[in-house]
Amino acid sequence: MTTTPIIHIPASAHPWSIVYATAKTVDPDSWLLTGGLMVQLHAMMGGLDVRPTTDADLLADLMSDRRGINEIRNVLSRYGFTARTGTLTGYTTRLVAPNGNVVDLLVADHLPKHLHGDAKLSGSPILPMPGGAQAIERSMHVTIADHGKSVLIRIPDLLGALILKSAAWSADRAGFESRHLRDAAMLASLIDDPDAEVSRLHSTTDRRRLRVLRDQLTEDSEYWDGLDDRHRRNGLDTIETLAAW
């Protein structure tokens, strides 16, 4: 039986405050925490330093709950968040509070057509997250807690997060490519048994995304800087093993 990790995180400040609020109201199986906060959680579970982030990225799992977008938006609206229409070309994804706090609400890529009507915010389509479908498939539960308060959330597991970062690097047009690769290096360094993870790979897209990481995260790459030698070697072995599949 898998034990759900418990991570102690202050609930008072953004962006974690909105994660607590969402998890308190919305079924954890209808959405995932992704982006920088996902990376922070994996770093905390692995005993590594965290990268600061000020935004929350929420991935609605419409295959589990078609009402997910509306339920999340209802929570956010109680905290003053409103949709910024057309934040990204042709899509509405970003919600902003009066104090400038930001939440990005996304859906999985490759949604079936019958769910397209549910993947909208303020009448506009929501941006599909590259790698989002596989991240939903490869997910895990985590409990976050603070002073007697605790909520259950769902995040991509290490393999799902690693492939998600490769997909983000390939799709990035906003200048965050280095951040995605540094995150991927850290995530790879926490996978202790890459041979076991190979059995969970099943598509040509998985193969392509992992080979992208192998090509970018070479042994002399700067993206391993900041990791100790053990984690660096672990990460290199993980990337090589997975990309050889």
mmCIF file of C-alpha atoms in Angstrom:
data_model
loop_
_atom_site.group_PDB
_atom_site.id
_atom_site.type_symbol
_atom_site.label_atom_id
_atom_site.label_comp_id
_atom_site.label_asym_id
_atom_site.label_seq_id
_atom_site.Cartn_x
_atom_site.Cartn_y
_atom_site.Cartn_z
ATOM 1 C CA MET A 1 0.000 0.000 0.000
ATOM 2 C CA THR A 2 1.416 3.385 -1.040
ATOM 3 C CA THR A 3 1.789 5.932 1.748
ATOM 4 C CA THR A 4 0.685 9.471 0.918
ATOM 5 C CA PRO A 5 3.535 11.922 1.623
ATOM 6 C CA ILE A 6 2.839 14.772 4.048
ATOM 7 C CA ILE A 7 4.609 18.073 3.371
ATOM 8 C CA HIS A 8 4.412 21.004 5.793
ATOM 9 C CA ILE A 9 3.866 24.270 3.932
ATOM 10 C CA PRO A 10 2.567 27.597 5.326
ATOM 11 C CA ALA A 11 -0.996 28.199 4.157
ATOM 12 C CA SER A 12 -1.105 31.958 4.638
ATOM 13 C CA ALA A 13 0.735 33.366 1.620
ATOM 14 C CA HIS A 14 0.106 33.247 -2.125
ATOM 15 C CA PRO A 15 0.462 31.051 -4.093
ATOM 16 C CA TRP A 16 0.053 28.260 -1.515
ATOM 17 C CA SER A 17 -2.971 29.939 0.067
ATOM 18 C CA ILE A 18 -4.977 29.463 -3.123
ATOM 19 C CA VAL A 19 -3.862 25.827 -3.364
ATOM 20 C CA TYR A 20 -5.196 25.191 0.137
ATOM 21 C CA ALA A 21 -8.446 26.994 -0.717
ATOM 22 C CA THR A 22 -8.945 25.032 -3.930
ATOM 23 C CA ALA A 23 -8.152 21.693 -2.308
ATOM 24 C CA LYS A 24 -10.551 22.393 0.539
ATOM 25 C CA THR A 25 -13.482 22.754 -1.862
ATOM 26 C CA VAL A 26 -12.697 20.930 -5.114
ATOM 27 C CA ASP A 27 -12.256 17.146 -5.353
ATOM 28 C CA PRO A 28 -8.475 16.509 -5.562
ATOM 29 C CA ASP A 29 -9.044 13.931 -8.288
ATOM 30 C CA SER A 30 -10.497 16.573 -10.616
ATOM 31 C CA TRP A 31 -7.355 18.732 -10.867
ATOM 32 C CA LEU A 32 -3.567 18.653 -10.486
ATOM 33 C CA LEU A 33 -1.043 21.155 -9.201
ATOM 34 C CA THR A 34 1.638 21.690 -11.859
ATOM 35 C CA GLY A 35 4.282 24.292 -12.717
ATOM 36 C CA GLY A 36 6.703 25.717 -10.192
ATOM 37 C CA LEU A 37 4.738 24.555 -7.143
ATOM 38 C CA MET A 38 4.813 20.977 -8.437
ATOM 39 C CA VAL A 39 8.587 21.282 -8.736
ATOM 40 C CA GLN A 40 8.785 22.721 -5.211
ATOM 41 C CA LEU A 41 6.876 19.763 -3.764
ATOM 42 C CA HIS A 42 9.133 17.212 -5.434
ATOM 43 C CA ALA A 43 12.212 19.110 -4.236
ATOM 44 C CA MET A 44 10.864 19.161 -0.673
ATOM 45 C CA MET A 45 10.064 15.441 -0.760
ATOM 46 C CA GLY A 46 13.577 14.781 -2.041
ATOM 47 C CA GLY A 47 15.312 17.029 0.475
ATOM 48 C CA LEU A 48 16.570 19.530 -2.118
ATOM 49 C CA ASP A 49 16.429 23.315 -2.279
ATOM 50 C CA VAL A 50 13.304 24.789 -3.847
ATOM 51 C CA ARG A 51 13.024 27.295 -6.675
ATOM 52 C CA PRO A 52 10.871 30.314 -5.722
ATOM 53 C CA THR A 53 7.708 30.923 -7.724
ATOM 54 C CA THR A 54 4.866 33.397 -7.370
ATOM 55 C CA ASP A 55 2.212 31.808 -9.607
ATOM 56 C CA ALA A 56 -0.017 28.758 -9.218
ATOM 57 C CA ASP A 57 -0.638 26.501 -12.225
ATOM 58 C CA LEU A 58 -3.733 24.299 -11.951
ATOM 59 C CA LEU A 59 -4.457 21.553 -14.494
ATOM 60 C CA ALA A 60 -8.147 20.624 -14.660
ATOM 61 C CA ASP A 61 -8.767 16.909 -15.245
ATOM 62 C CA LEU A 62 -11.952 17.109 -17.294
ATOM 63 C CA MET A 63 -11.888 13.375 -17.953
ATOM 64 C CA SER A 64 -12.531 12.896 -14.235
ATOM 65 C CA ASP A 65 -14.938 15.794 -13.720
ATOM 66 C CA ARG A 66 -16.430 17.889 -16.506
ATOM 67 C CA ARG A 67 -17.410 20.518 -13.928
ATOM 68 C CA GLY A 68 -13.804 21.067 -12.867
ATOM 69 C CA ILE A 69 -13.252 24.410 -14.604
ATOM 70 C CA ASN A 70 -16.359 25.980 -13.101
ATOM 71 C CA GLU A 71 -15.640 24.594 -9.640
ATOM 72 C CA ILE A 72 -12.088 25.933 -9.608
ATOM 73 C CA ARG A 73 -13.173 29.281 -11.004
ATOM 74 C CA ASN A 74 -15.857 29.585 -8.317
ATOM 75 C CA VAL A 75 -13.200 29.159 -5.621
ATOM 76 C CA LEU A 76 -10.875 31.667 -7.245
ATOM 77 C CA SER A 77 -13.643 34.234 -7.697
ATOM 78 C CA ARG A 78 -14.240 34.253 -3.946
ATOM 79 C CA TYR A 79 -10.649 35.473 -3.580
ATOM 80 C CA GLY A 80 -11.093 38.211 -6.162
ATOM 81 C CA PHE A 81 -9.595 36.438 -9.166
ATOM 82 C CA THR A 82 -11.051 37.326 -12.559
ATOM 83 C CA ALA A 83 -10.216 35.940 -15.985
ATOM 84 C CA ARG A 84 -7.909 37.990 -18.160
ATOM 85 C CA THR A 85 -9.489 37.353 -21.545
ATOM 86 C CA GLY A 86 -7.093 36.503 -24.321
ATOM 87 C CA THR A 87 -4.017 36.330 -22.090
ATOM 88 C CA LEU A 88 -2.453 33.956 -24.595
ATOM 89 C CA THR A 89 -3.236 34.168 -28.296
ATOM 90 C CA GLY A 90 -6.692 32.725 -28.851
ATOM 91 C CA TYR A 91 -6.955 31.384 -25.296
ATOM 92 C CA THR A 92 -8.097 32.570 -21.878
ATOM 93 C CA THR A 93 -6.060 30.873 -19.169
ATOM 94 C CA ARG A 94 -4.862 33.480 -16.678
ATOM 95 C CA LEU A 95 -6.819 34.693 -13.663
ATOM 96 C CA VAL A 96 -5.573 37.714 -11.747
ATOM 97 C CA ALA A 97 -6.494 39.068 -8.299
ATOM 98 C CA PRO A 98 -6.700 42.816 -7.544
ATOM 99 C CA ASN A 99 -3.327 42.635 -5.743
ATOM 100 C CA GLY A 100 -1.665 41.136 -8.832
ATOM 101 C CA ASN A 101 -1.572 37.492 -7.719
ATOM 102 C CA VAL A 102 -1.801 35.120 -10.679
ATOM 103 C CA VAL A 103 -3.280 31.669 -11.253
ATOM 104 C CA ASP A 104 -3.050 29.901 -14.604
ATOM 105 C CA LEU A 105 -5.827 27.391 -15.268
ATOM 106 C CA LEU A 106 -5.080 24.824 -17.976
ATOM 107 C CA VAL A 107 -6.508 21.627 -19.454
ATOM 108 C CA ALA A 108 -4.827 18.495 -20.782
ATOM 109 C CA ASP A 109 -3.678 18.212 -24.358
ATOM 110 C CA HIS A 110 -5.501 15.755 -26.637
ATOM 111 C CA LEU A 111 -8.897 16.284 -25.009
ATOM 112 C CA PRO A 112 -11.689 14.336 -26.718
ATOM 113 C CA LYS A 113 -14.025 16.520 -28.749
ATOM 114 C CA HIS A 114 -16.983 16.015 -26.438
ATOM 115 C CA LEU A 115 -15.067 17.868 -23.690
ATOM 116 C CA HIS A 116 -14.049 20.897 -25.756
ATOM 117 C CA GLY A 117 -17.144 22.794 -24.649
ATOM 118 C CA ASP A 118 -16.180 22.296 -20.996
ATOM 119 C CA ALA A 119 -12.632 23.570 -21.572
ATOM 120 C CA LYS A 120 -13.599 27.238 -21.671
ATOM 121 C CA LEU A 121 -13.145 30.270 -19.451
ATOM 122 C CA SER A 122 -15.267 33.376 -20.018
ATOM 123 C CA GLY A 123 -16.402 31.897 -23.309
ATOM 124 C CA SER A 124 -12.888 31.396 -24.693
ATOM 125 C CA PRO A 125 -10.968 28.118 -24.945
ATOM 126 C CA ILE A 126 -8.442 27.325 -22.220
ATOM 127 C CA LEU A 127 -4.867 26.611 -23.218
ATOM 128 C CA PRO A 128 -4.053 22.886 -23.403
ATOM 129 C CA MET A 129 -0.925 22.022 -21.421
ATOM 130 C CA PRO A 130 1.664 20.149 -23.517
ATOM 131 C CA GLY A 131 2.257 16.818 -21.800
ATOM 132 C CA GLY A 132 -0.787 17.349 -19.620
ATOM 133 C CA ALA A 133 -2.564 14.115 -20.560
ATOM 134 C CA GLN A 134 0.408 11.941 -19.623
ATOM 135 C CA ALA A 135 0.896 13.970 -16.416
ATOM 136 C CA ILE A 136 -2.663 13.138 -15.374
ATOM 137 C CA GLU A 137 -2.016 9.471 -16.116
ATOM 138 C CA ARG A 138 1.225 9.536 -14.093
ATOM 139 C CA SER A 139 0.052 11.286 -10.949
ATOM 140 C CA MET A 140 0.185 10.892 -7.181
ATOM 141 C CA HIS A 141 -1.473 12.295 -4.071
ATOM 142 C CA VAL A 142 0.288 14.513 -1.539
ATOM 143 C CA THR A 143 -1.026 15.943 1.721
ATOM 144 C CA ILE A 144 0.038 19.494 2.499
ATOM 145 C CA ALA A 145 -0.356 20.653 6.090
ATOM 146 C CA ASP A 146 0.037 23.732 8.270
ATOM 147 C CA HIS A 147 -0.778 24.082 12.002
ATOM 148 C CA GLY A 148 -3.486 21.454 12.178
ATOM 149 C CA LYS A 149 -4.882 22.264 8.739
ATOM 150 C CA SER A 150 -4.319 19.681 6.009
ATOM 151 C CA VAL A 151 -5.617 19.076 2.485
ATOM 152 C CA LEU A 152 -5.069 16.366 -0.102
ATOM 153 C CA ILE A 153 -3.848 17.416 -3.540
ATOM 154 C CA ARG A 154 -2.713 15.655 -6.695
ATOM 155 C CA ILE A 155 0.474 16.295 -8.658
ATOM 156 C CA PRO A 156 2.295 14.569 -11.512
ATOM 157 C CA ASP A 157 4.683 11.971 -10.085
ATOM 158 C CA LEU A 158 8.395 12.202 -10.852
ATOM 159 C CA LEU A 159 8.147 10.528 -14.261
ATOM 160 C CA GLY A 160 5.070 12.533 -15.214
ATOM 161 C CA ALA A 161 6.691 15.769 -14.040
ATOM 162 C CA LEU A 162 9.928 15.023 -15.900
ATOM 163 C CA ILE A 163 8.149 14.423 -19.210
ATOM 164 C CA LEU A 164 5.935 17.460 -18.558
ATOM 165 C CA LYS A 165 9.053 19.612 -18.265
ATOM 166 C CA SER A 166 10.412 18.283 -21.539
ATOM 167 C CA ALA A 167 7.113 19.126 -23.227
ATOM 168 C CA ALA A 168 7.180 22.606 -21.679
ATOM 169 C CA TRP A 169 10.731 23.180 -22.946
ATOM 170 C CA SER A 170 9.749 22.191 -26.484
ATOM 171 C CA ALA A 171 6.666 24.432 -26.470
ATOM 172 C CA ASP A 172 8.134 27.445 -24.642
ATOM 173 C CA ARG A 173 8.065 30.735 -26.524
ATOM 174 C CA ALA A 174 8.329 33.007 -23.486
ATOM 175 C CA GLY A 175 12.020 32.639 -22.691
ATOM 176 C CA PHE A 176 11.796 30.147 -19.826
ATOM 177 C CA GLU A 177 13.636 27.300 -21.573
ATOM 178 C CA SER A 178 16.541 27.297 -19.105
ATOM 179 C CA ARG A 179 14.180 27.080 -16.139
ATOM 180 C CA HIS A 180 12.422 24.035 -17.599
ATOM 181 C CA LEU A 181 15.731 22.238 -18.142
ATOM 182 C CA ARG A 182 17.012 23.055 -14.659
ATOM 183 C CA ASP A 183 13.757 21.722 -13.215
ATOM 184 C CA ALA A 184 14.046 18.590 -15.359
ATOM 185 C CA ALA A 185 17.592 17.958 -14.128
ATOM 186 C CA MET A 186 16.445 18.191 -10.515
ATOM 187 C CA LEU A 187 13.452 15.905 -11.106
ATOM 188 C CA ALA A 188 15.613 13.318 -12.872
ATOM 189 C CA SER A 189 18.065 13.369 -9.969
ATOM 190 C CA LEU A 190 15.298 12.189 -7.613
ATOM 191 C CA ILE A 191 14.381 9.068 -9.600
ATOM 192 C CA ASP A 192 16.190 6.259 -7.787
ATOM 193 C CA ASP A 193 15.167 3.321 -10.006
ATOM 194 C CA PRO A 194 14.973 4.426 -13.654
ATOM 195 C CA ASP A 195 14.819 0.809 -14.841
ATOM 196 C CA ALA A 196 11.468 0.453 -13.058
ATOM 197 C CA GLU A 197 10.209 3.639 -14.714
ATOM 198 C CA VAL A 198 11.023 2.287 -18.183
ATOM 199 C CA SER A 199 8.123 -0.154 -17.858
ATOM 200 C CA ARG A 200 5.753 2.827 -17.576
ATOM 201 C CA LEU A 201 6.758 4.319 -20.929
ATOM 202 C CA HIS A 202 4.465 3.469 -23.813
ATOM 203 C CA SER A 203 4.418 5.979 -26.652
ATOM 204 C CA THR A 204 6.597 7.449 -29.357
ATOM 205 C CA THR A 205 5.879 10.833 -27.776
ATOM 206 C CA ASP A 206 7.379 9.615 -24.489
ATOM 207 C CA ARG A 207 10.452 8.496 -26.408
ATOM 208 C CA ARG A 208 10.810 11.783 -28.265
ATOM 209 C CA ARG A 209 10.450 13.888 -25.127
ATOM 210 C CA LEU A 210 12.998 11.843 -23.202
ATOM 211 C CA ARG A 211 15.493 12.005 -26.049
ATOM 212 C CA VAL A 212 15.099 15.778 -26.068
ATOM 213 C CA LEU A 213 16.211 15.768 -22.430
ATOM 214 C CA ARG A 214 19.141 13.482 -23.204
ATOM 215 C CA ASP A 215 20.280 15.891 -25.929
ATOM 216 C CA GLN A 216 19.956 18.958 -23.693
ATOM 217 C CA LEU A 217 21.050 17.611 -20.302
ATOM 218 C CA THR A 218 24.523 16.460 -21.259
ATOM 219 C CA GLU A 219 27.139 15.666 -18.633
ATOM 220 C CA ASP A 220 28.776 19.079 -18.938
ATOM 221 C CA SER A 221 25.464 20.965 -18.974
ATOM 222 C CA GLU A 222 25.073 23.935 -16.636
ATOM 223 C CA TYR A 223 21.640 22.654 -15.626
ATOM 224 C CA TRP A 224 23.198 20.150 -13.219
ATOM 225 C CA ASP A 225 24.878 22.979 -11.313
ATOM 226 C CA GLY A 226 23.543 23.258 -7.788
ATOM 227 C CA LEU A 227 23.092 19.502 -7.356
ATOM 228 C CA ASP A 228 25.563 17.497 -5.312
ATOM 229 C CA ASP A 229 27.572 14.786 -7.053
ATOM 230 C CA ARG A 230 25.267 11.958 -5.979
ATOM 231 C CA HIS A 231 22.153 13.649 -7.347
ATOM 232 C CA ARG A 232 23.974 14.732 -10.488
ATOM 233 C CA ARG A 233 25.105 11.172 -11.248
ATOM 234 C CA ASN A 234 21.644 9.874 -10.399
ATOM 235 C CA GLY A 235 20.058 12.331 -12.814
ATOM 236 C CA LEU A 236 22.441 11.549 -15.649
ATOM 237 C CA ASP A 237 21.839 7.821 -15.203
ATOM 238 C CA THR A 238 18.081 8.378 -15.172
ATOM 239 C CA ILE A 239 18.085 10.415 -18.375
ATOM 240 C CA GLU A 240 20.338 7.925 -20.173
ATOM 241 C CA THR A 241 18.287 4.916 -19.058
ATOM 242 C CA LEU A 242 14.915 6.421 -19.964
ATOM 243 C CA ALA A 243 16.075 7.847 -23.293
ATOM 244 C CA ALA A 244 17.528 4.472 -24.324
ATOM 245 C CA TRP A 245 14.063 2.878 -24.170
#
